[in-house]
mmCIF file of C-alpha atoms in Angstrom:
data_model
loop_
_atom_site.group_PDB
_atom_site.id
_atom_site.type_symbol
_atom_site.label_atom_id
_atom_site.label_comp_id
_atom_site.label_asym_id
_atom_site.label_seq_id
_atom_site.Cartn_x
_atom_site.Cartn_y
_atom_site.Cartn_z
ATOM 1 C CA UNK A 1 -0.790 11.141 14.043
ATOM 2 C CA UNK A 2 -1.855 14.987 13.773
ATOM 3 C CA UNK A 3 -3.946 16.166 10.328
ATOM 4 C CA UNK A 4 -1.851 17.727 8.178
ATOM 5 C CA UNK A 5 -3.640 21.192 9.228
ATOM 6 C CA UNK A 6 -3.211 20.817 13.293
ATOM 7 C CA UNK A 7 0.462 20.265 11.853
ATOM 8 C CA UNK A 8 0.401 23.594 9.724
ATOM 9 C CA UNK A 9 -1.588 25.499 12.611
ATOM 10 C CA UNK A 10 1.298 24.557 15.089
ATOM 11 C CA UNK A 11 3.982 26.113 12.450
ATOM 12 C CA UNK A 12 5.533 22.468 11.846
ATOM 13 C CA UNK A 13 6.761 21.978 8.513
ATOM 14 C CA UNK A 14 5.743 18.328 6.769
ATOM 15 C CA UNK A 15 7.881 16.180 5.194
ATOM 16 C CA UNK A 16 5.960 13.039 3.147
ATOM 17 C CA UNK A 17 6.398 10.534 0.904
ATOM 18 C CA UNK A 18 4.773 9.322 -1.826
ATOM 19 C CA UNK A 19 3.219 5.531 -2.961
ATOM 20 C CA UNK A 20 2.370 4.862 -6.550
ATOM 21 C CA UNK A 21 2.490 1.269 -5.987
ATOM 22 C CA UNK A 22 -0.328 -0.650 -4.379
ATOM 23 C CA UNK A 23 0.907 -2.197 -1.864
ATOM 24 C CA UNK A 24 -0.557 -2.391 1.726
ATOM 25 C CA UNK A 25 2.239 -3.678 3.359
ATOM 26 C CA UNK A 26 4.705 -0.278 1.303
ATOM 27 C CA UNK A 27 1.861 2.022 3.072
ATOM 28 C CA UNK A 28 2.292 0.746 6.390
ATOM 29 C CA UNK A 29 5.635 0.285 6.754
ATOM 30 C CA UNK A 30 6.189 3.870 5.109
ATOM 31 C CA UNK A 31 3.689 5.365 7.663
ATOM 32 C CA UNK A 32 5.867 3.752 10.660
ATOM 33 C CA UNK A 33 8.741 5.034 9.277
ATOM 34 C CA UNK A 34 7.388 8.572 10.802
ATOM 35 C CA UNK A 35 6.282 10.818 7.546
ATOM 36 C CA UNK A 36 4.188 13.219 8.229
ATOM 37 C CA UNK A 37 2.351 12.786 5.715
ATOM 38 C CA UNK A 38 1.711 9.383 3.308
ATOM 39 C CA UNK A 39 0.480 10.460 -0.252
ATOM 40 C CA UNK A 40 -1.687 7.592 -2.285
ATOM 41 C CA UNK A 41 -1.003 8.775 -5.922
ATOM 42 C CA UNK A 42 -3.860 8.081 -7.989
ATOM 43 C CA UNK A 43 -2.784 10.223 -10.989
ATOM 44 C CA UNK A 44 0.136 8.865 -11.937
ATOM 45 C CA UNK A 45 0.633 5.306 -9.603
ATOM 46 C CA UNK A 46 -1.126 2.282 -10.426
ATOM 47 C CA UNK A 47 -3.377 2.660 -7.192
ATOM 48 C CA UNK A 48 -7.253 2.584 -8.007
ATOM 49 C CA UNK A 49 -10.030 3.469 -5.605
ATOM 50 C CA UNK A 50 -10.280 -0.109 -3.564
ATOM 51 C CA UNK A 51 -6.287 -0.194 -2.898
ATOM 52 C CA UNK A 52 -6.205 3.287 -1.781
ATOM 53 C CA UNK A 53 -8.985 2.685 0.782
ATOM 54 C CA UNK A 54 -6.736 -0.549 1.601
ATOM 55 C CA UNK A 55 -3.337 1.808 1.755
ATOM 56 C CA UNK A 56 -5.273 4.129 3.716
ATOM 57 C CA UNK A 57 -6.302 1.564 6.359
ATOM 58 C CA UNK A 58 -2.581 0.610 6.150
ATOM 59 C CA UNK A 59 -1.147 4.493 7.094
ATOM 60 C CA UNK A 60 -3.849 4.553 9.845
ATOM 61 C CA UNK A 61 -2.534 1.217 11.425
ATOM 62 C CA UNK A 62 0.706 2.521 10.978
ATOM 63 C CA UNK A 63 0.189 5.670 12.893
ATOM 64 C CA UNK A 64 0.203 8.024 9.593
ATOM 65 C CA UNK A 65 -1.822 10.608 8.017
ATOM 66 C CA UNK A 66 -2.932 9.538 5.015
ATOM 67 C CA UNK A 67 -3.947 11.653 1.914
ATOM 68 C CA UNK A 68 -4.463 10.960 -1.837
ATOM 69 C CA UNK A 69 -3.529 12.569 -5.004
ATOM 70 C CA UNK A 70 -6.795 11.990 -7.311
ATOM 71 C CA UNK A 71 -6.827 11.423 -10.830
ATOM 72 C CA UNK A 72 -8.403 14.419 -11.753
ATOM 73 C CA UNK A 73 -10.510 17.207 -10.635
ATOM 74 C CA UNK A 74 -13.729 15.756 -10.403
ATOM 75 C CA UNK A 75 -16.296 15.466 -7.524
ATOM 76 C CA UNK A 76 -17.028 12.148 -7.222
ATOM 77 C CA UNK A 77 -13.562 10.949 -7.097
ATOM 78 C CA UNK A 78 -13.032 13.367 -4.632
ATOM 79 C CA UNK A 79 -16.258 12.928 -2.421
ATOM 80 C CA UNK A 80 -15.610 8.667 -2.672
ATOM 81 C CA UNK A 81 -11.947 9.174 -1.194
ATOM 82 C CA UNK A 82 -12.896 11.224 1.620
ATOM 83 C CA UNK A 83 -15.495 8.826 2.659
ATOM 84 C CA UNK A 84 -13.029 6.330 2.429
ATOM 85 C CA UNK A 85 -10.781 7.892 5.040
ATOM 86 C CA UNK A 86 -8.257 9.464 3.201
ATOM 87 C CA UNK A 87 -7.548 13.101 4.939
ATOM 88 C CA UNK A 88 -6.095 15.202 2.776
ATOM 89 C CA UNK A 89 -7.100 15.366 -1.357
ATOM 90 C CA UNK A 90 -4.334 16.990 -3.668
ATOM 91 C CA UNK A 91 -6.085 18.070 -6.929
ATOM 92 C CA UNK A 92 -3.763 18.128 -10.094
ATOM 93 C CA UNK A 93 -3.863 21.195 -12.775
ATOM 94 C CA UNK A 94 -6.087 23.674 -10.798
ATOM 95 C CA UNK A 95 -5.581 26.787 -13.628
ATOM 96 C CA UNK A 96 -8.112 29.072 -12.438
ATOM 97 C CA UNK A 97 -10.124 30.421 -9.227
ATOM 98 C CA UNK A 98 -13.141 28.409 -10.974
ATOM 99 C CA UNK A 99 -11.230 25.305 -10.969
ATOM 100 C CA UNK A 100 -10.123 25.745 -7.277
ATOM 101 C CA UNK A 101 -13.103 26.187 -5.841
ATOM 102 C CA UNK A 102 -14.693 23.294 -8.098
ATOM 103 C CA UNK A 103 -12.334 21.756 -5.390
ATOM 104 C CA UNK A 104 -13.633 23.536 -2.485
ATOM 105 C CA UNK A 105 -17.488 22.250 -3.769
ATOM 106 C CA UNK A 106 -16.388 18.775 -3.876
ATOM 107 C CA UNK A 107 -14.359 18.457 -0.371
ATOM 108 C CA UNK A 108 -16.130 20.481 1.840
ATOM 109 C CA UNK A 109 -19.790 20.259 3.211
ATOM 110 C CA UNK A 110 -22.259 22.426 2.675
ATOM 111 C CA UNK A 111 -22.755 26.124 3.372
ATOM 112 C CA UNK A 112 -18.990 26.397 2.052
ATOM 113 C CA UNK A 113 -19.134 23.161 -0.400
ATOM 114 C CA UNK A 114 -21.835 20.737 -1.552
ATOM 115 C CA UNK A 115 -20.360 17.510 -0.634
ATOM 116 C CA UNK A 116 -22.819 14.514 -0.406
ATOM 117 C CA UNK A 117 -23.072 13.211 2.966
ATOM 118 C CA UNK A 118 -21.725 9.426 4.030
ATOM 119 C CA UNK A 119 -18.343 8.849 5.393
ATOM 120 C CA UNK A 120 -19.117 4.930 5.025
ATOM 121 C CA UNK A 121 -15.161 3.989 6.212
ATOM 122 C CA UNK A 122 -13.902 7.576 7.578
ATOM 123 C CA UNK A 123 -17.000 7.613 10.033
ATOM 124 C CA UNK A 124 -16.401 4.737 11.298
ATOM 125 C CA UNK A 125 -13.089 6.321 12.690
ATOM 126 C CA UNK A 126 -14.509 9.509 14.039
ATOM 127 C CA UNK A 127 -18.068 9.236 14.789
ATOM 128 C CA UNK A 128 -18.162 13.159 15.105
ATOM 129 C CA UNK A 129 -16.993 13.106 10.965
ATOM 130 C CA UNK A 130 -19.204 15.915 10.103
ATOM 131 C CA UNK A 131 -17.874 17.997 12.366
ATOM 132 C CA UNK A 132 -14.361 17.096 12.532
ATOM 133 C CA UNK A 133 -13.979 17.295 8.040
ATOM 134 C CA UNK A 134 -13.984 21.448 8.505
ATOM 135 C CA UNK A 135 -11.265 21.668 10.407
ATOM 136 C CA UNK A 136 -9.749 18.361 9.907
ATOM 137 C CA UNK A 137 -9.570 17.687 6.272
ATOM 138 C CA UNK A 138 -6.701 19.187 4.030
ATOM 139 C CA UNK A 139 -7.832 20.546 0.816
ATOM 140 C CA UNK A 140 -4.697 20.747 -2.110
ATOM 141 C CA UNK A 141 -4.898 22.301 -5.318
ATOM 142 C CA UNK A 142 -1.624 21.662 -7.544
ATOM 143 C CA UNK A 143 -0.235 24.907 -8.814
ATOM 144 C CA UNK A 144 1.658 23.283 -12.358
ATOM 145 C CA UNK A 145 1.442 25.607 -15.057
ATOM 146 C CA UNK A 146 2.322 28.759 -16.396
ATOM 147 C CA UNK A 147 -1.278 29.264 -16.570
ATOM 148 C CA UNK A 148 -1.988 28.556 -12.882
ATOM 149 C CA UNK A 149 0.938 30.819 -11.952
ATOM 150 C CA UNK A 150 -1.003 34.034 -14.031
ATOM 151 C CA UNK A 151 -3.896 33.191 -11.612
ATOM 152 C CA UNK A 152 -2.070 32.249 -8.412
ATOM 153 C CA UNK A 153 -3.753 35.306 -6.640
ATOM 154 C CA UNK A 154 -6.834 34.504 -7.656
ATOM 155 C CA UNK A 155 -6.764 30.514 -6.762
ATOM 156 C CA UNK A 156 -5.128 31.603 -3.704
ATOM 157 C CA UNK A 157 -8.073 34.200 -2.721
ATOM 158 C CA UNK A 158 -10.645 30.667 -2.770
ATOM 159 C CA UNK A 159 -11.724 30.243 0.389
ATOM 160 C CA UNK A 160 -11.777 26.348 1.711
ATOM 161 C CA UNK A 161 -7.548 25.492 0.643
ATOM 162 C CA UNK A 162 -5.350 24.562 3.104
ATOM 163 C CA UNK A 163 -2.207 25.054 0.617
ATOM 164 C CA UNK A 164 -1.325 24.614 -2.429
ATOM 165 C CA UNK A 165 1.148 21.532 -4.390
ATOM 166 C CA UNK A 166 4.006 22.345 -6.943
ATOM 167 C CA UNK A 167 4.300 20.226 -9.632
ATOM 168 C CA UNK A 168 8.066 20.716 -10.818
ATOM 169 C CA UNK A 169 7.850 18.371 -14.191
ATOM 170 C CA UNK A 170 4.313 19.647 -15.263
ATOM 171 C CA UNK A 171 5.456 23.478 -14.143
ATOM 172 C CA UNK A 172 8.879 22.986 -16.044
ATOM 173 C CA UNK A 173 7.392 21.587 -19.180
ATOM 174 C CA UNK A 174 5.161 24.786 -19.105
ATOM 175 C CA UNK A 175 8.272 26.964 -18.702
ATOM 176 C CA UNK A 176 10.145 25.292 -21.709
ATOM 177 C CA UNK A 177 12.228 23.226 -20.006
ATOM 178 C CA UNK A 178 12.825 19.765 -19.443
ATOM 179 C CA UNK A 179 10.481 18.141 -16.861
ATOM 180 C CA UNK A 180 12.110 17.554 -13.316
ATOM 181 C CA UNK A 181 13.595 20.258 -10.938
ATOM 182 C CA UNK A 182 15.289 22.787 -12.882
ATOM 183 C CA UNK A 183 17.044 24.734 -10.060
ATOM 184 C CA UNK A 184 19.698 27.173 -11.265
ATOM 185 C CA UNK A 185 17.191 28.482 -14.290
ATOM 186 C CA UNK A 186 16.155 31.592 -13.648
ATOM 187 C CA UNK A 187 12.809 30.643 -15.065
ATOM 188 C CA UNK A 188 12.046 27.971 -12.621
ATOM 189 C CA UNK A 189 13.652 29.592 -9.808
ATOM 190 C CA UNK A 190 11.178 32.497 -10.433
ATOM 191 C CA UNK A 191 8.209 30.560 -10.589
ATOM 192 C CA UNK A 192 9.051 28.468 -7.535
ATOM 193 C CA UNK A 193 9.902 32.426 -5.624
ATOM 194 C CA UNK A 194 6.719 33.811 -6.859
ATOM 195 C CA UNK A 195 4.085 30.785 -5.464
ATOM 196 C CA UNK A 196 5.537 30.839 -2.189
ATOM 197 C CA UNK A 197 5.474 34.623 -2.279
ATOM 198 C CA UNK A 198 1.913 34.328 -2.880
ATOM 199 C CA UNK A 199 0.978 31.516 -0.499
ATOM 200 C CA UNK A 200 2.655 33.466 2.111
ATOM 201 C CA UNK A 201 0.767 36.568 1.821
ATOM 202 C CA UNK A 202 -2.546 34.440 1.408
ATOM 203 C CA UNK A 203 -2.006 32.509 4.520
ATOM 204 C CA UNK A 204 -1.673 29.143 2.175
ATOM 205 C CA UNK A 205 1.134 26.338 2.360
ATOM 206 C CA UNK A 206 2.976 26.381 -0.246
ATOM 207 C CA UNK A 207 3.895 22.192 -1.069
ATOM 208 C CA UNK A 208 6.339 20.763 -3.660
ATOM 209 C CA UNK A 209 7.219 17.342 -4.963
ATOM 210 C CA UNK A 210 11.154 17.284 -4.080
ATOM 211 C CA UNK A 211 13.750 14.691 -3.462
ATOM 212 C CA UNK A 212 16.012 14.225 -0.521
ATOM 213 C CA UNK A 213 18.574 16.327 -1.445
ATOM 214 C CA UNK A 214 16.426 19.040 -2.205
ATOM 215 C CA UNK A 215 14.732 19.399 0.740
ATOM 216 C CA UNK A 216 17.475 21.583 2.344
ATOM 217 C CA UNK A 217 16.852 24.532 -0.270
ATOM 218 C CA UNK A 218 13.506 24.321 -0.174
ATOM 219 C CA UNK A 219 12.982 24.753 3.368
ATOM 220 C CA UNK A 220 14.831 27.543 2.586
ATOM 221 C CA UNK A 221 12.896 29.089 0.111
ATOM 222 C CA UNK A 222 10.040 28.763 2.199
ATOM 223 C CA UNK A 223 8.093 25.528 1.538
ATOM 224 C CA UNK A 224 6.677 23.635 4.286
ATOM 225 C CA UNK A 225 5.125 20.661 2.628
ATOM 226 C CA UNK A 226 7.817 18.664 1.249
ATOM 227 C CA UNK A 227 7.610 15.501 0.102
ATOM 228 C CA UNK A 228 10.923 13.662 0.105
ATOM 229 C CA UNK A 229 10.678 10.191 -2.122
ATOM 230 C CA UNK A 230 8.310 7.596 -3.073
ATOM 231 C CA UNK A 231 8.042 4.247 -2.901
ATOM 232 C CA UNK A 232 9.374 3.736 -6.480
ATOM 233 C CA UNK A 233 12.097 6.122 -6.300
ATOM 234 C CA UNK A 234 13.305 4.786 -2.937
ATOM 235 C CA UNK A 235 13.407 1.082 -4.077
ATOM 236 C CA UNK A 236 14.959 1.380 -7.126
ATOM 237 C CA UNK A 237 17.740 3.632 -5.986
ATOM 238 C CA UNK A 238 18.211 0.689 -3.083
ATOM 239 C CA UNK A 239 18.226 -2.426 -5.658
ATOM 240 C CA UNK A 240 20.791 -0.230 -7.847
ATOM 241 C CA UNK A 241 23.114 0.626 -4.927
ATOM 242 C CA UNK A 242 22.870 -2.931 -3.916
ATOM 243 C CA UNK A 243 23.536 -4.247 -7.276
ATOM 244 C CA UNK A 244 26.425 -1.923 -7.796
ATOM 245 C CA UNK A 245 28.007 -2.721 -5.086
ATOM 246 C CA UNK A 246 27.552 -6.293 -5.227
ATOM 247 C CA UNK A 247 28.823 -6.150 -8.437
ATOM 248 C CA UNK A 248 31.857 -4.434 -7.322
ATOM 249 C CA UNK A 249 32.573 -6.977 -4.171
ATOM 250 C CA UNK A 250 34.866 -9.110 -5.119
ATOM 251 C CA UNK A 251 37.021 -11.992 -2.756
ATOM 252 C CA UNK A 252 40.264 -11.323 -1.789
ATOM 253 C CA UNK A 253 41.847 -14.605 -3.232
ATOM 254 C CA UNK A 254 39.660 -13.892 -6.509
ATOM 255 C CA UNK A 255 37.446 -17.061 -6.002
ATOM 256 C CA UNK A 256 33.648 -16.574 -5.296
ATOM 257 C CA UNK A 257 32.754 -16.511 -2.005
ATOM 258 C CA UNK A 258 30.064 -18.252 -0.787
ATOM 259 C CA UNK A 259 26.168 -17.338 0.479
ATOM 260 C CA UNK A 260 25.331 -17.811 3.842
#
């Protein structure tokens, strides 16, 4: 599977998917589904450092590209996950210019970072790490607040980001409104219009946390990494179909039919 950036530099758009459940067995299968991108969420999921290496080993076997959403932004977290093979790091709340390149110090190596050498897992998968992490690895500030929006220029101008992430519930509940996608307000609609204005006069790729259904429109306003369920998401909306329809199935002659 291509980086995410040999994917960007070749003008494909991404679509992903996103595991907040530990599970090796979700991470491979989702990575053979053909994502172009599997997202370890260590923010929000239950995943903690030892699973995600495990996930990541997973999306690898699976012919994936696997990158991680860490809990914070915080350069240890940040330099462990690398080293543990994950390719991509997605950084939540980056407000400022400071903050973002507090990212770019923690993911890349030295003269533009200060990352401490030892890719322990990820060498052992390209022996020519060092070199490979400048042009290989994907770093992703999240762009979630009104705040962050004020300063998108600014983060944007950091050099060392590969694009940025949209949080819609975190962005929303900074707008006023209810967290989720609120397309139709002019408030969110605005907000979404203005960071991909931005990204595209930077150079960045402007990324969002979307559904399915959404993925249409935002294609069309310009995103190009789109993530398009999760593991959660995806299983529960089966198991309710399923139930719902099972529960709605009913014999001809009004007796139960039997289980084969």
């Amino acid at each position: 599977m291509d980086t995410l950036r040999t994917q960007w530099n070749e003008g494909r758009d991404t679509l992903g998917v996103w595991l907040a459940n530990p599970s090796t067995i979700t991470a491979e299968m989702a990575a053979r589904v053909g994502f172009d991108y599997v997202c370890i969420d260590n923010q929000h999921g239950v995943n903690d450092y030892q699973q995600t290496v495990a996930m990541a080993q997973a999306i690898t076997l699976g012919g994936g590209t696997p990158i991680a959403r860490v809990p914070w932004n915080e350069p240890g977290i940040i330099g462990k996950m690398l080293d543990g093979g994950i390719e991509g790091i997605i950084v939540p709340m980056v407000n400022s210019a400071a903050e973002c390149e507090a990212v770019v110090r923690a993911g890349r190596y030295v003269p533009m970072g200060a990352r401490s050498f030892g890719p322990v897992v990820a060498g052992m998968r390209r022996t020519n790490h060092y070199e490979w992490s400048t042009d290989g690895i994907a770093l992703i500030p999240m762009i979630e607040t009104v705040e962050a929006i004020a300063n998108l220029d600014d983060i944007l101008a950091v050099p060392g980001i590969d694009a940025i992430y949209v949080g819609p519930a975190d962005l929303s509940i900074t707008l006023g409104l209810p967290p989720g996608n609120n397309d139709g307000k002019a408030a969110f609609d605005d907000a979404l219009a203005t960071i991909v204005k931005g990204c595209q006069n930077a150079g960045i790729v402007p990324g969002i946390h979307a559904t399915a259904a959404l993925v249409e429109r935002r294609l069309e306003q310009g995103f190009r990494m789109i993530t398009v369920t999760s593991d959660m998401l995806a299983m529960r909306s089966s198991l309710v179909a399923d139930l719902n329809t099972a529960r709605g199935a009913k014999p001809a002659d009004g007796k139960s039919g039997a289980m084969y």
